[in-house]
């Protein structure tokens, strides 16, 4: 076959630009070509028989600009979503933090002393001769449970006895939580009063600032702030985490002053039948908020010492239940818990500990020590009143060792009448043996 008229060679051939097959005749034969369509990179860019490079470059630029706009649009969308999430998180944090009742400490700058005179709390704050033990990573807070038998708080924050007095110590570096429980019947010197009295009276007489100063003076500690909750509201706090587990003995359950006896008192206060939600089993059992509060208030069957242990048992289970919740569960629990707390701790500190430190703890456990320490107190009827007479000076070194891992010289506390002499108190007890 003569190849002179094939494509690529000089000659005449018929070329069409429609979508039908093209034919080229060569020596009576027909050669079929595949359909030929307009292509943006070929024939569409032919002008006057020459290829138009400028149009191709312009179209490529347009494609690149389109891709860039798409990428930028997607990135902007993702950024917008992230900003939205961040704003929602910040809003929710503020929402939770704003549920707390923040007290202005200036409300308690003054109080009425034993002579009926108005005194300023600052009058009773003195520079110690020996520097108070401190560590920048360790922060101490006073936790107060008020037994006012009502759900609200008084306008002054006074009027209820401090049924629960605890010092919570948080170590940011080690990520530990330690707690000391102070028996409410411990005798202590309250600012503005010349004679010692039961430490729980400081709250009702002068408010949380004076109670805080009393604890600081008796333990030679610095306390960063206080928080208190009414026992009536503590039930809501416990229910917020789904209840707690406590080991209830038969005596604790049914004796006069026991769980069901206290529960009946709570029910009567709210106009409910006395046997409403009465507990019928013993051992390690689940308790709801009202039942747990009734359990934590048991004292008559043994002592204030036993009551403090039950209170810490409830708090330990409360923390364990909280830590076992998922993220949404913890957020919901915080929503219910924080609205029942009154505090003078700044909002940023509450955020740091309640919303950041606590939820991040893994397998958190409260290390707990109870005051007074065995051998460091006398108890009984004094002047027609049952009370505990501790030797605070003998206990301070144990508190220092427990919270800070070391002891330091301190200004001695004025001795409580009828308390044991320091020379008769134990000095060689091991901290691990005191933990409960």
mmCIF file of N, CA and C in Angstrom, residues 373-378 382 389-395 398 413-427:
data_model
loop_
_atom_site.group_PDB
_atom_site.id
_atom_site.type_symbol
_atom_site.label_atom_id
_atom_site.label_comp_id
_atom_site.label_asym_id
_atom_site.label_seq_id
_atom_site.Cartn_x
_atom_site.Cartn_y
_atom_site.Cartn_z
ATOM 1 N N UNK A 373 -5.579 12.650 117.866
ATOM 2 C CA UNK A 373 -4.808 11.416 117.757
ATOM 3 C C UNK A 373 -4.841 10.689 119.096
ATOM 4 N N UNK A 374 -4.991 9.384 119.026
ATOM 5 C CA UNK A 374 -5.027 8.593 120.253
ATOM 6 C C UNK A 374 -3.796 8.870 121.111
ATOM 7 N N UNK A 375 -4.052 9.115 122.394
ATOM 8 C CA UNK A 375 -2.961 9.418 123.320
ATOM 9 C C UNK A 375 -2.680 10.896 123.455
ATOM 10 N N UNK A 376 -3.290 11.706 122.564
ATOM 11 C CA UNK A 376 -3.059 13.154 122.574
ATOM 12 C C UNK A 376 -4.279 13.925 123.066
ATOM 13 N N UNK A 377 -5.225 13.259 123.730
ATOM 14 C CA UNK A 377 -6.413 13.964 124.212
ATOM 15 C C UNK A 377 -7.029 13.232 125.404
ATOM 16 N N UNK A 378 -7.834 13.968 126.139
ATOM 17 C CA UNK A 378 -8.714 13.418 127.161
ATOM 18 C C UNK A 378 -10.139 13.746 126.758
ATOM 19 N N UNK A 382 -16.986 17.511 131.502
ATOM 20 C CA UNK A 382 -16.268 18.609 132.162
ATOM 21 C C UNK A 382 -17.250 19.747 132.358
ATOM 22 N N UNK A 389 -10.679 17.146 124.989
ATOM 23 C CA UNK A 389 -9.649 18.125 125.352
ATOM 24 C C UNK A 389 -8.310 17.694 124.739
ATOM 25 N N UNK A 390 -8.019 18.137 123.522
ATOM 26 C CA UNK A 390 -6.793 17.696 122.850
ATOM 27 C C UNK A 390 -5.570 18.515 123.244
ATOM 28 N N UNK A 391 -4.411 17.909 123.095
ATOM 29 C CA UNK A 391 -3.153 18.646 123.192
ATOM 30 C C UNK A 391 -2.741 18.961 121.752
ATOM 31 N N UNK A 392 -3.064 20.161 121.310
ATOM 32 C CA UNK A 392 -2.797 20.553 119.918
ATOM 33 C C UNK A 392 -1.305 20.545 119.610
ATOM 34 N N UNK A 393 -0.473 20.916 120.576
ATOM 35 C CA UNK A 393 0.979 20.960 120.347
ATOM 36 C C UNK A 393 1.548 19.580 120.057
ATOM 37 N N UNK A 394 0.968 18.557 120.662
ATOM 38 C CA UNK A 394 1.442 17.192 120.412
ATOM 39 C C UNK A 394 0.995 16.702 119.036
ATOM 40 N N UNK A 395 -0.097 17.263 118.503
ATOM 41 C CA UNK A 395 -0.637 16.802 117.219
ATOM 42 C C UNK A 395 -0.043 17.532 116.018
ATOM 43 N N UNK A 398 2.519 15.767 113.744
ATOM 44 C CA UNK A 398 1.935 14.706 112.917
ATOM 45 C C UNK A 398 1.211 15.292 111.713
ATOM 46 N N UNK A 413 0.861 26.401 120.944
ATOM 47 C CA UNK A 413 -0.537 26.767 121.130
ATOM 48 C C UNK A 413 -0.841 26.773 122.629
ATOM 49 N N UNK A 414 -1.652 27.723 123.064
ATOM 50 C CA UNK A 414 -2.037 27.757 124.472
ATOM 51 C C UNK A 414 -2.743 26.448 124.850
ATOM 52 N N UNK A 415 -2.328 25.855 125.966
ATOM 53 C CA UNK A 415 -2.853 24.554 126.348
ATOM 54 C C UNK A 415 -4.332 24.624 126.722
ATOM 55 N N UNK A 416 -5.043 23.573 126.369
ATOM 56 C CA UNK A 416 -6.455 23.445 126.697
ATOM 57 C C UNK A 416 -6.566 22.850 128.111
ATOM 58 N N UNK A 417 -7.382 23.440 128.984
ATOM 59 C CA UNK A 417 -7.563 22.879 130.327
ATOM 60 C C UNK A 417 -8.015 21.412 130.263
ATOM 61 N N UNK A 418 -7.467 20.602 131.166
ATOM 62 C CA UNK A 418 -7.790 19.168 131.273
ATOM 63 C C UNK A 418 -7.244 18.340 130.112
ATOM 64 N N UNK A 419 -6.413 18.922 129.250
ATOM 65 C CA UNK A 419 -5.777 18.129 128.195
ATOM 66 C C UNK A 419 -4.527 17.457 128.753
ATOM 67 N N UNK A 420 -4.061 16.355 128.150
ATOM 68 C CA UNK A 420 -2.861 15.688 128.650
ATOM 69 C C UNK A 420 -1.619 16.554 128.436
ATOM 70 N N UNK A 421 -0.656 16.416 129.319
ATOM 71 C CA UNK A 421 0.599 17.152 129.169
ATOM 72 C C UNK A 421 1.338 16.652 127.931
ATOM 73 N N UNK A 422 2.079 17.557 127.307
ATOM 74 C CA UNK A 422 2.818 17.181 126.103
ATOM 75 C C UNK A 422 3.780 16.035 126.386
ATOM 76 N N UNK A 423 4.368 16.030 127.556
ATOM 77 C CA UNK A 423 5.329 14.970 127.919
ATOM 78 C C UNK A 423 4.662 13.603 128.009
ATOM 79 N N UNK A 424 3.328 13.577 128.179
ATOM 80 C CA UNK A 424 2.611 12.303 128.281
ATOM 81 C C UNK A 424 2.039 11.841 126.937
ATOM 82 N N UNK A 425 2.192 12.665 125.914
ATOM 83 C CA UNK A 425 1.647 12.329 124.593
ATOM 84 C C UNK A 425 2.676 11.565 123.772
ATOM 85 N N UNK A 426 2.251 10.655 122.921
ATOM 86 C CA UNK A 426 3.184 9.893 122.088
ATOM 87 C C UNK A 426 3.868 10.789 121.063
ATOM 88 N N UNK A 427 5.135 10.515 120.816
ATOM 89 C CA UNK A 427 5.900 11.300 119.842
ATOM 90 C C UNK A 427 6.499 10.434 118.737
#
